[in-house]
C-alpha cells in the first residue's frame, strides 16, 4: 500500500534552489565557443549540467544527441571534426563512463583530433550518496586518460571552471590537436552560484597561431630539395584544411616531385600526375616527410616471421638519402603509449605544423631553384605523367580480377558504390574494413572532405560512430555521406545506428561483410604456415576465434530494428548496383540506409 501510494499519489513539494545554479553558468561558458553538438550517454553525475543544457540553454549550441555508448559519443566527435575542423564535446559518467570512452579518446589522441571530454564526479565523500554514486566516483577520474590527452583539469570553483574550459578548448585546438578532459564535480554543478565578492567572468577565447618551422631549417630543406635529382614528398597528416591540399600541390609542382599520400588525411589529389605509390622512395635522394606518424616505417621495412621466427628490418631507401621532417607531433610526445613509433634519425628536423610551414617552404624552394636546374625538373615532371597513367591502367586491370565472383570482390563493391554516387557531392566518411584501398586507387578524390583517413589508434569500433559524426557535419553542409562499414567494427557498438535514426542523420552504409576478423585470420594463418600446422579447424572459413559466422549476423535486420532502411544480404554481384541505387534514393530523402553485402576477405 505504501509503494502504491508513493507511485500514484501527488509527490511532495521539493525544496527549490536559492539563486542561480552553477551549471547554468557552465552553460554560458560553453556557449561562447561555438560548439554545435554534444553527443553523450546520460548519467547522474552530470545531471545538473544536463538539465541546464536543456532548459537554460534551450538545447541549442550545443544540442544534446543521445548515444548508447560513451565510446560512440567520442568517436562521433572525432568524425565530425575531420569534416568541419571544429570540435564537439561529450559528457561521461565518472569512472565507468570514462572507462567506456577510453578507446575512442586514444584513437583521437593518435589521430591528432581535438575532442572535449567532461566527466561528472562526486568528489566530496562526506556528501555524495552511498552505493552506486560512490562506486562511480574517484579522487582523480582523469588519471585513466592522462597519458593520451593533451591536458586535463579538475576545477574547484565556477571561476576555475570558466578558465579551465576555455583553456582546454584552446589547447585542444592548437596544432598538434588532441583530446582534453575536465572532471566536473557534481556539487559544483548543483549548488547555487556563490561569487564571494568576486564577479564571475568568462575568459575570451583567442586562437593560438600554429607553430611554424625555423627560418634557417626551412632554407636548408629548400636547398636540399631544389638540388635533389629525385626528391620525394611523403604526407600523412599534412593538410589540416582544403588550403593545405592546395599548398602541397604548389610545392610538388615547383619541384615536379612525386607525392606519396599515406592517407591519414586527404593530403593530395589522387588525380594529379605527381600522386605516386610508396615504392617511389626507393629511388629518392631526398625525402621530405610531412606530419608522418611513422617516419621509420616510411624508409624501412619490417618482415614478419623471418628466418628465426622473429621480425627482420630492411631499408627501403638508398644509402646517403637525405631525410627532412616537418612534424608538429614532436611537440606532443609522452612516454607511456608508444604511438610515437621507432626513432628515425633525420638530417633536417622541424618540430612545427606542416601546413603552417608550407608557404615559407614553397617560397624558399622557388628561390633555391637555379636556372640550370629548371630543365631537369621539367623533364622529371614529364616522366611522372607517364608513370601515373601507367599506374592507373594497372589499377583498373587489377580491379577487374574476379569481377563476377560471389562473395563479391572488394573492387566491385567499391566501383558499384561509386557508380551510384559519382554525380553527387559525396564524402566517404569512413572505410573501416580493409577493401584493398580500392576507393583511393580508383575514385577521383580531390576535395578535403572526400577522404577522412583512419582512426589513428586502429581501435576497432571507430568506423560506425565516426561515420555518423561526420555524416552529421555533412548533413548541415548539404553533402552526401557514405561509409564502407566492416562487420567486426559495427558489432563493437551498433547502438550508434539508433542515434543516427533518432537524430535524422542521413548516411549510406555499405557493409563489407566478410564474416570474419580478417586481419587476425591472416595472422593465425601466417603463424600456422610458418610452424607447418593446419590453420583451420571446424566448419568456419577462418581459424577458431576469428570467424563471424555460424550464425551469420543479419546486419540489415539489425539496422532495420534501429530505424534504418536496409536491404540484404546481397551475394550476387549482378544485384549490387540496383540495391545501392535504391539506398541512395533513401539517403537523399533524409534517412540512413544500409546495404548488407557478402564480400571477399579483402
Coordinates of C-alpha atoms in Angstrom, one line a residue:
X1 CA 0.0 0.0 0.0
X2 CA 2.8 2.3 0.8
X3 CA 4.5 1.6 -2.5
X4 CA 1.3 2.1 -4.4
X5 CA 0.7 5.4 -2.7
X6 CA 4.2 6.6 -3.5
X7 CA 3.9 5.6 -7.2
X8 CA 0.4 7.1 -7.8
X9 CA 0.0 9.9 -5.3
X10 CA 0.9 13.5 -5.7
X11 CA 4.6 13.9 -4.9
X12 CA 5.7 16.1 -2.1
X13 CA 7.0 19.6 -2.9
X14 CA 10.8 19.5 -3.4
X15 CA 12.9 22.3 -1.9
X16 CA 13.8 24.9 -4.5
X17 CA 17.3 26.1 -5.3
X18 CA 18.1 29.5 -3.9
X19 CA 19.7 31.6 -6.6
X20 CA 21.2 30.6 -10.0
X21 CA 22.5 27.1 -10.5
X22 CA 26.2 26.8 -11.0
X23 CA 25.6 24.6 -14.1
X24 CA 23.8 27.5 -15.7
X25 CA 27.0 29.5 -15.6
X26 CA 28.8 26.5 -17.0
X27 CA 26.4 26.5 -20.0
X28 CA 27.1 30.2 -20.5
X29 CA 30.9 29.4 -20.8
X30 CA 30.2 26.5 -23.3
X31 CA 28.1 28.8 -25.5
X32 CA 31.0 31.2 -26.1
X33 CA 32.9 28.6 -28.0
X34 CA 30.7 27.7 -31.0
X35 CA 30.2 24.0 -30.1
X36 CA 27.2 22.8 -32.1
X37 CA 26.5 19.3 -30.8
X38 CA 27.1 17.3 -27.6
X39 CA 26.8 13.5 -28.2
X40 CA 26.6 11.7 -24.9
X41 CA 25.0 8.9 -22.9
X42 CA 23.1 10.3 -19.9
X43 CA 24.3 9.8 -16.4
X44 CA 23.5 11.1 -12.8
X45 CA 27.0 12.5 -12.1
X46 CA 26.4 15.3 -14.7
X47 CA 22.6 15.6 -14.3
X48 CA 22.8 19.2 -13.2
X49 CA 24.6 20.4 -16.3
X50 CA 22.5 18.1 -18.5
X51 CA 19.4 19.8 -17.1
X52 CA 20.9 23.3 -17.6
X53 CA 21.8 22.5 -21.2
X54 CA 18.2 21.5 -22.0
X55 CA 16.2 24.1 -20.0
X56 CA 18.5 27.0 -19.5
X57 CA 20.5 26.6 -22.7
X58 CA 17.3 25.6 -24.7
X59 CA 19.2 22.6 -26.2
X60 CA 21.0 24.8 -28.7
X61 CA 24.7 25.3 -29.2
X62 CA 25.2 22.6 -28.1
X63 CA 22.4 20.3 -29.0
X64 CA 22.3 17.1 -26.9
X65 CA 22.5 14.0 -29.1
X66 CA 21.5 10.7 -27.3
X67 CA 24.1 8.0 -27.6
X68 CA 24.0 4.4 -26.5
X69 CA 27.7 4.2 -25.6
X70 CA 30.4 6.7 -24.5
X71 CA 32.9 5.3 -27.0
X72 CA 30.5 6.1 -29.8
X73 CA 29.9 9.6 -28.5
X74 CA 33.6 10.4 -28.6
X75 CA 34.1 8.8 -32.0
X76 CA 31.2 10.9 -33.3
X77 CA 33.1 14.0 -32.3
X78 CA 36.2 12.5 -33.9
X79 CA 34.5 12.1 -37.3
X80 CA 32.7 15.5 -37.0
X81 CA 36.0 17.4 -36.6
X82 CA 37.5 15.8 -39.7
X83 CA 34.7 17.3 -41.8
X84 CA 34.3 20.7 -40.1
X85 CA 37.6 21.5 -38.3
X86 CA 35.5 22.2 -35.2
X87 CA 35.5 20.1 -32.1
X88 CA 32.5 18.6 -30.3
X89 CA 32.2 17.9 -26.6
X90 CA 30.8 15.0 -24.7
X91 CA 29.8 14.2 -21.1
X92 CA 30.8 11.0 -19.5
X93 CA 29.8 9.4 -16.1
X94 CA 32.6 9.3 -13.5
X95 CA 34.8 6.3 -13.5
X96 CA 32.7 3.9 -15.6
X97 CA 31.7 6.3 -18.4
X98 CA 35.2 7.4 -18.9
X99 CA 36.4 3.8 -18.9
X100 CA 33.9 3.2 -21.8
X101 CA 35.2 6.2 -23.6
X102 CA 38.9 5.5 -23.3
X103 CA 39.4 3.6 -26.7
X104 CA 37.8 6.5 -28.6
X105 CA 39.9 9.0 -26.7
X106 CA 43.0 7.1 -27.6
X107 CA 42.1 7.0 -31.2
X108 CA 41.6 10.8 -31.2
X109 CA 45.0 11.2 -29.5
X110 CA 46.8 9.0 -32.1
X111 CA 44.9 10.8 -34.9
X112 CA 45.7 14.3 -33.6
X113 CA 42.0 15.2 -33.3
X114 CA 40.5 17.6 -30.6
X115 CA 37.6 16.2 -28.5
X116 CA 36.5 17.9 -25.3
X117 CA 35.5 15.3 -22.7
X118 CA 33.8 16.4 -19.4
X119 CA 33.3 13.7 -16.7
X120 CA 30.9 14.0 -13.9
X121 CA 32.3 13.1 -10.5
X122 CA 31.1 13.2 -6.9
X123 CA 34.3 14.4 -5.2
X124 CA 33.1 15.1 -1.7
X125 CA 33.0 11.8 0.2
X126 CA 31.1 13.5 3.1
X127 CA 28.2 14.5 0.9
X128 CA 28.0 12.1 -2.0
X129 CA 25.3 9.4 -1.9
X130 CA 26.5 5.9 -0.9
X131 CA 26.3 2.9 -3.1
X132 CA 26.4 3.3 -6.9
X133 CA 27.5 7.0 -6.9
X134 CA 30.5 6.1 -4.7
X135 CA 31.4 3.2 -6.9
X136 CA 31.4 5.7 -9.8
X137 CA 33.5 8.4 -8.1
X138 CA 37.2 8.7 -7.8
X139 CA 39.8 11.2 -6.4
X140 CA 41.1 11.6 -10.0
X141 CA 39.0 10.2 -12.7
X142 CA 41.2 11.7 -15.4
X143 CA 44.1 9.6 -14.4
X144 CA 43.0 6.8 -16.7
X145 CA 43.3 9.0 -19.8
X146 CA 46.1 11.4 -18.7
X147 CA 48.7 9.6 -20.8
X148 CA 46.7 10.1 -24.0
X149 CA 45.2 13.6 -23.6
X150 CA 46.9 16.9 -24.2
X151 CA 45.7 18.4 -20.9
X152 CA 43.2 17.8 -18.1
X153 CA 41.9 19.6 -15.0
X154 CA 39.6 19.3 -12.0
X155 CA 38.0 22.8 -11.4
X156 CA 37.2 23.5 -7.7
X157 CA 35.2 26.7 -8.3
X158 CA 33.0 28.1 -11.1
X159 CA 35.6 30.7 -12.0
X160 CA 38.2 27.9 -12.1
X161 CA 35.8 26.1 -14.4
X162 CA 35.4 29.1 -16.8
X163 CA 39.2 29.4 -17.1
X164 CA 39.7 25.6 -17.5
X165 CA 37.1 25.2 -20.2
X166 CA 38.4 28.0 -22.3
X167 CA 42.0 26.8 -21.7
X168 CA 41.0 23.2 -22.6
X169 CA 39.4 24.4 -25.9
X170 CA 42.5 26.5 -26.7
X171 CA 44.9 23.6 -26.0
X172 CA 42.9 21.1 -28.0
X173 CA 42.7 23.5 -31.0
X174 CA 46.4 24.4 -31.2
X175 CA 48.3 22.1 -33.5
X176 CA 49.1 19.3 -32.9
X177 CA 45.5 18.9 -32.0
X178 CA 44.4 16.4 -29.3
X179 CA 41.7 15.4 -26.8
X180 CA 41.4 17.2 -23.4
X181 CA 39.5 16.2 -20.3
X182 CA 37.8 18.1 -17.4
X183 CA 36.5 16.5 -14.2
X184 CA 33.3 18.2 -13.2
X185 CA 32.2 17.9 -9.6
X186 CA 28.5 17.2 -9.1
X187 CA 28.3 19.6 -6.1
X188 CA 29.8 22.4 -8.2
X189 CA 27.2 21.8 -10.8
X190 CA 24.2 21.6 -8.5
X191 CA 24.9 24.3 -5.9
X192 CA 23.8 27.9 -6.5
X193 CA 26.4 30.4 -7.5
X194 CA 28.4 31.9 -4.7
X195 CA 30.5 34.7 -6.0
X196 CA 32.1 35.6 -2.7
X197 CA 32.6 39.2 -3.6
X198 CA 34.3 38.4 -6.9
X199 CA 32.0 38.7 -10.0
X200 CA 32.2 35.7 -12.3
X201 CA 33.5 36.3 -15.8
X202 CA 34.1 34.2 -18.9
X203 CA 37.6 34.5 -20.4
X204 CA 37.7 35.4 -24.1
X205 CA 39.0 32.7 -26.4
X206 CA 41.7 33.8 -28.8
X207 CA 43.0 31.0 -31.2
X208 CA 46.8 30.3 -31.0
X209 CA 48.9 30.5 -34.1
X210 CA 50.2 27.1 -35.2
X211 CA 53.9 26.6 -34.8
X212 CA 56.0 27.2 -37.9
X213 CA 59.4 25.9 -39.0
X214 CA 62.6 27.8 -38.1
X215 CA 63.7 30.1 -41.0
X216 CA 67.2 28.5 -41.2
X217 CA 65.8 25.0 -41.3
X218 CA 63.3 25.9 -44.0
X219 CA 66.1 27.3 -46.2
X220 CA 68.3 24.2 -45.7
X221 CA 65.3 22.0 -46.5
X222 CA 64.7 24.1 -49.6
X223 CA 68.3 23.8 -50.7
X224 CA 68.3 20.0 -50.4
X225 CA 65.0 19.7 -52.3
X226 CA 66.0 22.1 -55.1
X227 CA 69.2 20.4 -55.8
X228 CA 68.0 16.8 -55.5
X229 CA 67.9 14.5 -58.5
X230 CA 64.9 12.6 -57.2
X231 CA 63.1 14.3 -54.4
X232 CA 60.1 12.6 -52.9
X233 CA 57.4 14.1 -50.7
X234 CA 55.6 11.9 -48.2
X235 CA 52.5 13.3 -46.4
X236 CA 50.4 11.7 -43.7
X237 CA 48.5 14.4 -41.7
X238 CA 49.9 17.4 -43.5
X239 CA 46.7 19.0 -44.8
X240 CA 44.5 20.3 -42.0
X241 CA 42.3 22.2 -44.4
X242 CA 41.4 22.5 -48.1
X243 CA 44.1 25.1 -48.3
X244 CA 46.7 22.5 -47.1
X245 CA 46.0 20.4 -50.2
X246 CA 46.5 23.5 -52.5
X247 CA 49.8 24.3 -50.8
X248 CA 51.1 20.8 -51.1
X249 CA 50.2 20.8 -54.9
X250 CA 52.2 24.1 -55.2
X251 CA 55.2 22.6 -53.6
X252 CA 55.1 19.4 -55.6
X253 CA 54.7 21.2 -58.9
X254 CA 57.5 23.6 -58.1
X255 CA 59.8 20.6 -57.7
X256 CA 57.9 18.2 -60.0
X257 CA 58.4 15.8 -57.1
X258 CA 56.2 12.7 -56.6
X259 CA 53.9 12.7 -53.6
X260 CA 53.1 9.7 -51.5
X261 CA 49.9 10.3 -49.6
X262 CA 49.9 7.9 -46.7
X263 CA 46.2 8.6 -46.2
X264 CA 45.6 9.6 -42.6
X265 CA 44.2 12.8 -44.2
X266 CA 43.3 13.9 -47.7
X267 CA 46.6 15.5 -48.4
X268 CA 47.0 15.4 -52.2
X269 CA 44.5 14.8 -55.1
X270 CA 44.8 11.3 -56.4
X271 CA 44.0 12.5 -59.9
X272 CA 47.2 14.6 -60.0
X273 CA 50.0 13.1 -62.1
X274 CA 52.5 13.5 -59.2
X275 CA 50.4 11.2 -56.9
X276 CA 52.6 8.1 -56.6
X277 CA 52.7 4.8 -54.7
X278 CA 55.0 4.3 -51.6
X279 CA 57.6 2.4 -53.7
X280 CA 59.0 5.7 -55.2
X281 CA 61.0 6.3 -52.0
X282 CA 63.4 3.6 -53.2
X283 CA 64.9 5.9 -55.9
X284 CA 64.9 9.1 -53.8
X285 CA 67.9 11.0 -52.8
X286 CA 65.9 13.4 -50.6
X287 CA 62.7 12.5 -48.8
X288 CA 60.5 15.2 -47.2
X289 CA 58.2 13.8 -44.6
X290 CA 55.1 16.0 -43.6
X291 CA 53.4 15.1 -40.3
X292 CA 54.4 11.4 -40.6
X293 CA 53.1 9.2 -37.9
X294 CA 55.9 6.7 -38.6
X295 CA 58.9 8.0 -40.5
X296 CA 60.9 4.9 -39.6
X297 CA 58.4 2.6 -41.5
X298 CA 58.4 5.1 -44.4
X299 CA 62.1 4.5 -45.1
X300 CA 62.5 1.0 -43.6
X301 CA 60.6 -2.3 -43.9
X302 CA 59.8 -4.9 -41.3
X303 CA 59.5 -8.5 -42.5
X304 CA 57.3 -10.6 -40.1
X305 CA 58.5 -14.1 -39.1
X306 CA 61.9 -14.1 -40.7
X307 CA 64.4 -17.0 -40.8
X308 CA 64.4 -17.4 -37.0
X309 CA 60.8 -16.7 -36.3
X310 CA 61.3 -13.0 -35.5
X311 CA 61.0 -9.8 -37.5
X312 CA 63.7 -8.6 -39.8
X313 CA 64.4 -5.0 -40.6
X314 CA 65.4 -3.9 -44.1
X315 CA 65.9 -0.5 -45.6
X316 CA 63.6 1.0 -48.4
X317 CA 66.0 3.8 -49.4
X318 CA 69.4 4.1 -50.9
X319 CA 72.5 4.8 -48.7
X320 CA 73.0 8.6 -48.3
X321 CA 69.4 9.6 -48.9
X322 CA 68.8 12.9 -47.0
X323 CA 65.7 13.0 -44.8
X324 CA 63.7 16.1 -43.9
X325 CA 60.9 16.1 -41.3
X326 CA 58.2 18.7 -40.5
X327 CA 56.1 17.3 -37.8
X328 CA 54.2 19.0 -35.0
X329 CA 53.7 15.7 -33.2
X330 CA 57.3 16.1 -31.9
X331 CA 55.8 18.8 -29.6
X332 CA 53.3 16.3 -28.1
X333 CA 55.3 13.1 -27.2
X334 CA 54.6 11.3 -23.9
X335 CA 56.4 8.3 -22.5
X336 CA 53.9 5.5 -21.8
X337 CA 51.9 4.8 -25.0
X338 CA 54.2 4.1 -28.0
X339 CA 52.3 5.9 -30.7
X340 CA 55.4 7.9 -31.5
X341 CA 56.8 4.7 -33.2
X342 CA 60.5 3.9 -33.7
X343 CA 63.1 6.6 -33.6
X344 CA 64.3 7.7 -37.0
X345 CA 67.3 10.0 -37.4
X346 CA 66.7 12.8 -40.0
X347 CA 69.0 15.4 -41.4
X348 CA 66.7 18.4 -41.1
X349 CA 64.1 18.2 -38.3
X350 CA 61.4 20.9 -37.8
X351 CA 59.0 20.4 -34.8
X352 CA 56.4 22.5 -36.5
X353 CA 53.0 22.4 -38.2
X354 CA 53.5 21.3 -41.8
X355 CA 50.6 23.3 -43.3
X356 CA 51.6 26.5 -41.5
X357 CA 55.2 26.0 -42.7
X358 CA 54.5 25.2 -46.3
X359 CA 54.1 28.8 -47.6
X360 CA 57.6 29.7 -46.4
X361 CA 59.0 26.4 -47.8
X362 CA 57.4 27.0 -51.2
X363 CA 58.9 30.4 -51.5
X364 CA 62.3 29.2 -50.3
X365 CA 62.2 26.3 -52.8
X366 CA 61.4 28.7 -55.7
X367 CA 64.3 30.9 -54.7
X368 CA 66.7 28.0 -54.4
X369 CA 66.0 26.5 -57.9
X370 CA 68.7 27.8 -60.2
X371 CA 68.1 28.4 -63.9
X372 CA 70.2 25.4 -64.9
X373 CA 68.0 23.1 -62.8
X374 CA 64.7 24.0 -64.4
X375 CA 65.1 21.9 -67.5
X376 CA 65.8 18.8 -65.4
X377 CA 62.9 19.5 -63.1
X378 CA 60.6 19.8 -66.1
X379 CA 61.8 16.5 -67.6
X380 CA 61.1 14.9 -64.2
X381 CA 57.5 16.0 -64.5
X382 CA 57.1 14.5 -67.9
X383 CA 58.3 11.2 -66.7
X384 CA 55.9 11.4 -63.7
X385 CA 52.9 11.9 -66.1
X386 CA 53.8 8.8 -68.0
X387 CA 54.3 6.7 -64.8
X388 CA 51.0 8.0 -63.3
X389 CA 49.0 7.0 -66.4
X390 CA 50.6 3.5 -66.4
X391 CA 49.8 3.1 -62.7
X392 CA 46.1 4.0 -63.2
X393 CA 45.8 1.4 -66.0
X394 CA 47.4 -1.3 -63.8
X395 CA 44.9 -0.5 -61.0
X396 CA 42.0 -0.9 -63.4
X397 CA 43.3 -4.2 -64.7
X398 CA 43.7 -5.4 -61.1
X399 CA 40.2 -4.3 -60.2
X400 CA 38.7 -6.4 -63.0
X401 CA 40.0 -9.6 -61.4
X402 CA 37.2 -11.8 -60.0
X403 CA 34.7 -9.1 -61.1
X404 CA 31.8 -11.6 -61.2
X405 CA 32.8 -13.6 -58.1
X406 CA 30.5 -14.4 -55.3
X407 CA 31.0 -13.4 -52.5
X408 CA 31.5 -10.1 -54.1
X409 CA 35.0 -8.7 -54.7
X410 CA 36.0 -5.5 -52.8
X411 CA 36.9 -3.8 -56.1
X412 CA 33.4 -4.4 -57.5
X413 CA 31.8 -3.3 -54.2
X414 CA 33.8 -0.1 -54.3
X415 CA 33.1 0.6 -58.0
X416 CA 29.4 -0.3 -57.9
X417 CA 29.1 2.1 -55.0
X418 CA 31.0 4.9 -56.8
X419 CA 28.8 4.5 -59.9
X420 CA 25.7 5.5 -57.8
X421 CA 27.3 8.5 -56.0
X422 CA 29.7 10.0 -58.6
X423 CA 27.3 12.8 -59.6
X424 CA 26.6 13.8 -56.0
X425 CA 28.7 16.0 -53.7
X426 CA 29.9 12.9 -51.9
X427 CA 32.0 12.3 -48.8
X428 CA 33.5 9.0 -47.9
X429 CA 33.2 9.4 -44.2
X430 CA 34.8 6.1 -43.1
X431 CA 36.2 3.0 -44.6
X432 CA 36.6 0.8 -41.5
X433 CA 37.3 -2.5 -43.3
X434 CA 40.3 -3.3 -45.5
X435 CA 39.0 -3.2 -49.0
X436 CA 42.4 -3.2 -50.6
X437 CA 42.3 0.6 -50.8
X438 CA 40.1 0.5 -53.9
X439 CA 38.4 3.8 -53.3
X440 CA 41.7 5.7 -53.0
X441 CA 43.1 3.8 -56.1
X442 CA 40.1 4.3 -58.4
X443 CA 37.7 7.0 -57.1
X444 CA 38.8 10.5 -58.1
X445 CA 39.5 12.2 -54.8
X446 CA 40.3 15.9 -55.0
X447 CA 38.4 17.6 -52.1
X448 CA 39.4 17.6 -48.5
X449 CA 36.2 16.0 -47.3
X450 CA 36.2 13.1 -49.8
X451 CA 38.6 11.1 -47.7
X452 CA 38.9 11.4 -43.9
X453 CA 41.6 8.9 -43.0
X454 CA 41.5 6.1 -40.4
X455 CA 41.0 6.0 -36.7
X456 CA 44.6 6.9 -35.6
X457 CA 45.0 4.2 -32.9
X458 CA 43.5 1.4 -35.1
X459 CA 41.0 0.7 -32.3
X460 CA 38.1 -1.4 -33.8
X461 CA 34.7 0.2 -33.2
X462 CA 35.7 3.6 -34.7
X463 CA 34.1 3.3 -38.1
X464 CA 30.4 3.3 -37.4
X465 CA 30.2 6.2 -34.9
X466 CA 32.9 8.3 -36.7
X467 CA 30.8 7.9 -39.8
X468 CA 27.7 9.1 -38.1
X469 CA 29.5 12.1 -36.6
X470 CA 31.0 13.0 -40.0
X471 CA 27.6 12.5 -41.6
X472 CA 26.1 14.8 -39.1
X473 CA 28.5 17.5 -40.2
X474 CA 27.8 16.8 -43.9
X475 CA 24.1 16.9 -43.3
X476 CA 24.4 20.6 -42.2
X477 CA 26.6 21.3 -45.2
X478 CA 24.3 19.6 -47.7
X479 CA 26.7 16.8 -48.7
X480 CA 26.0 13.1 -49.3
X481 CA 27.7 10.8 -46.8
X482 CA 28.8 7.2 -47.5
X483 CA 30.7 4.7 -45.5
X484 CA 32.1 1.2 -46.3
X485 CA 31.3 -0.4 -43.0
X486 CA 33.1 -3.6 -41.8
X487 CA 31.3 -6.3 -39.9
X488 CA 33.5 -6.6 -36.9
X489 CA 33.8 -2.9 -36.4
X490 CA 30.0 -2.4 -36.4
X491 CA 29.4 -5.0 -33.7
X492 CA 31.6 -3.2 -31.1
X493 CA 28.9 -0.6 -30.6
X494 CA 26.0 -1.0 -33.0
X495 CA 23.8 1.3 -30.9
X496 CA 25.1 4.3 -32.9
X497 CA 22.8 3.2 -35.7
X498 CA 19.9 4.2 -33.4
X499 CA 21.5 7.6 -32.8
X500 CA 21.7 8.3 -36.5
X501 CA 18.0 7.3 -36.9
X502 CA 16.9 9.2 -33.8
X503 CA 18.5 12.5 -34.9
X504 CA 17.8 12.1 -38.6
X505 CA 21.3 11.8 -39.8
X506 CA 21.4 10.7 -43.5
X507 CA 24.1 8.2 -44.2
X508 CA 24.6 5.3 -46.7
X509 CA 26.4 2.4 -45.0
X510 CA 27.5 -0.4 -47.4
X511 CA 28.6 -3.5 -45.4
X512 CA 32.0 -5.1 -46.1
X513 CA 30.6 -8.3 -44.6
X514 CA 33.5 -10.8 -45.0
X515 CA 32.3 -12.7 -41.9
X516 CA 35.5 -12.6 -40.0
X517 CA 38.1 -10.6 -38.2
X518 CA 40.2 -10.9 -41.3
X519 CA 43.4 -9.2 -40.0
X520 CA 43.6 -11.8 -37.3
X521 CA 42.7 -14.6 -39.8
X522 CA 45.8 -13.7 -41.7
X523 CA 48.0 -13.5 -38.5
X524 CA 46.9 -17.0 -37.5
X525 CA 47.3 -18.4 -41.0
X526 CA 50.8 -17.0 -41.3
X527 CA 51.9 -18.5 -38.0
X528 CA 50.3 -21.8 -38.8
X529 CA 52.1 -21.9 -42.1
X530 CA 55.4 -20.9 -40.5
X531 CA 55.0 -23.7 -38.0
X532 CA 53.8 -26.3 -40.5
X533 CA 50.4 -26.7 -38.9
X534 CA 46.8 -26.6 -40.1
X535 CA 45.3 -23.1 -39.8
X536 CA 41.6 -24.0 -39.9
X537 CA 39.7 -26.4 -37.7
X538 CA 36.0 -26.8 -37.7
X539 CA 33.3 -25.7 -40.1
X540 CA 34.2 -22.0 -40.3
X541 CA 36.1 -20.3 -43.2
X542 CA 38.6 -18.9 -40.7
X543 CA 40.6 -20.2 -37.8
X544 CA 38.8 -20.6 -34.5
X545 CA 38.3 -17.3 -32.7
X546 CA 38.4 -15.2 -35.9
X547 CA 35.1 -16.1 -37.7
X548 CA 31.9 -14.1 -37.5
X549 CA 29.6 -16.8 -38.9
X550 CA 27.5 -19.8 -37.8
X551 CA 25.2 -18.0 -37.2
X552 CA 25.7 -15.2 -39.7
X553 CA 24.8 -11.8 -38.5
X554 CA 21.9 -10.2 -40.5
X555 CA 23.1 -6.6 -40.4
X556 CA 20.2 -5.4 -42.5
X557 CA 17.8 -6.7 -39.9
X558 CA 19.9 -5.1 -37.1
X559 CA 19.7 -1.8 -38.9
X560 CA 16.0 -2.1 -39.5
X561 CA 15.4 -2.7 -35.8
X562 CA 17.0 0.7 -35.1
X563 CA 15.1 2.7 -37.6
X564 CA 17.2 2.4 -40.8
X565 CA 16.1 1.4 -44.3
X566 CA 18.1 -1.7 -45.1
X567 CA 18.5 -4.4 -47.7
X568 CA 20.4 -7.7 -48.0
X569 CA 22.2 -9.9 -47.8
X570 CA 23.5 -9.2 -51.3
X571 CA 25.6 -12.1 -52.6
X572 CA 25.1 -11.9 -56.3
X573 CA 27.2 -9.1 -57.8
X574 CA 24.6 -8.5 -60.5
X575 CA 22.2 -7.4 -57.8
X576 CA 24.5 -5.0 -56.1
X577 CA 24.2 -1.9 -58.3
X578 CA 20.4 -1.8 -58.1
X579 CA 20.4 -2.3 -54.3
X580 CA 22.8 0.6 -53.8
X581 CA 20.8 2.8 -56.2
X582 CA 17.7 2.2 -54.1
X583 CA 19.6 3.0 -50.9
X584 CA 21.0 6.2 -52.4
X585 CA 17.5 7.5 -53.1
X586 CA 16.5 6.8 -49.4
X587 CA 19.5 8.7 -48.1
X588 CA 18.8 11.6 -50.4
X589 CA 15.3 11.8 -48.8
X590 CA 17.0 12.3 -45.4
X591 CA 17.1 8.8 -43.9
X592 CA 20.0 6.5 -43.1
X593 CA 20.3 3.3 -45.2
X594 CA 22.3 0.1 -45.0
X595 CA 23.1 -2.4 -47.7
X596 CA 24.4 -5.7 -46.4
X597 CA 26.9 -7.1 -48.9
X598 CA 28.7 -10.5 -48.6
X599 CA 32.3 -9.8 -49.7
X600 CA 35.6 -11.4 -50.4
X601 CA 38.0 -11.1 -47.4
X602 CA 39.8 -8.1 -48.8

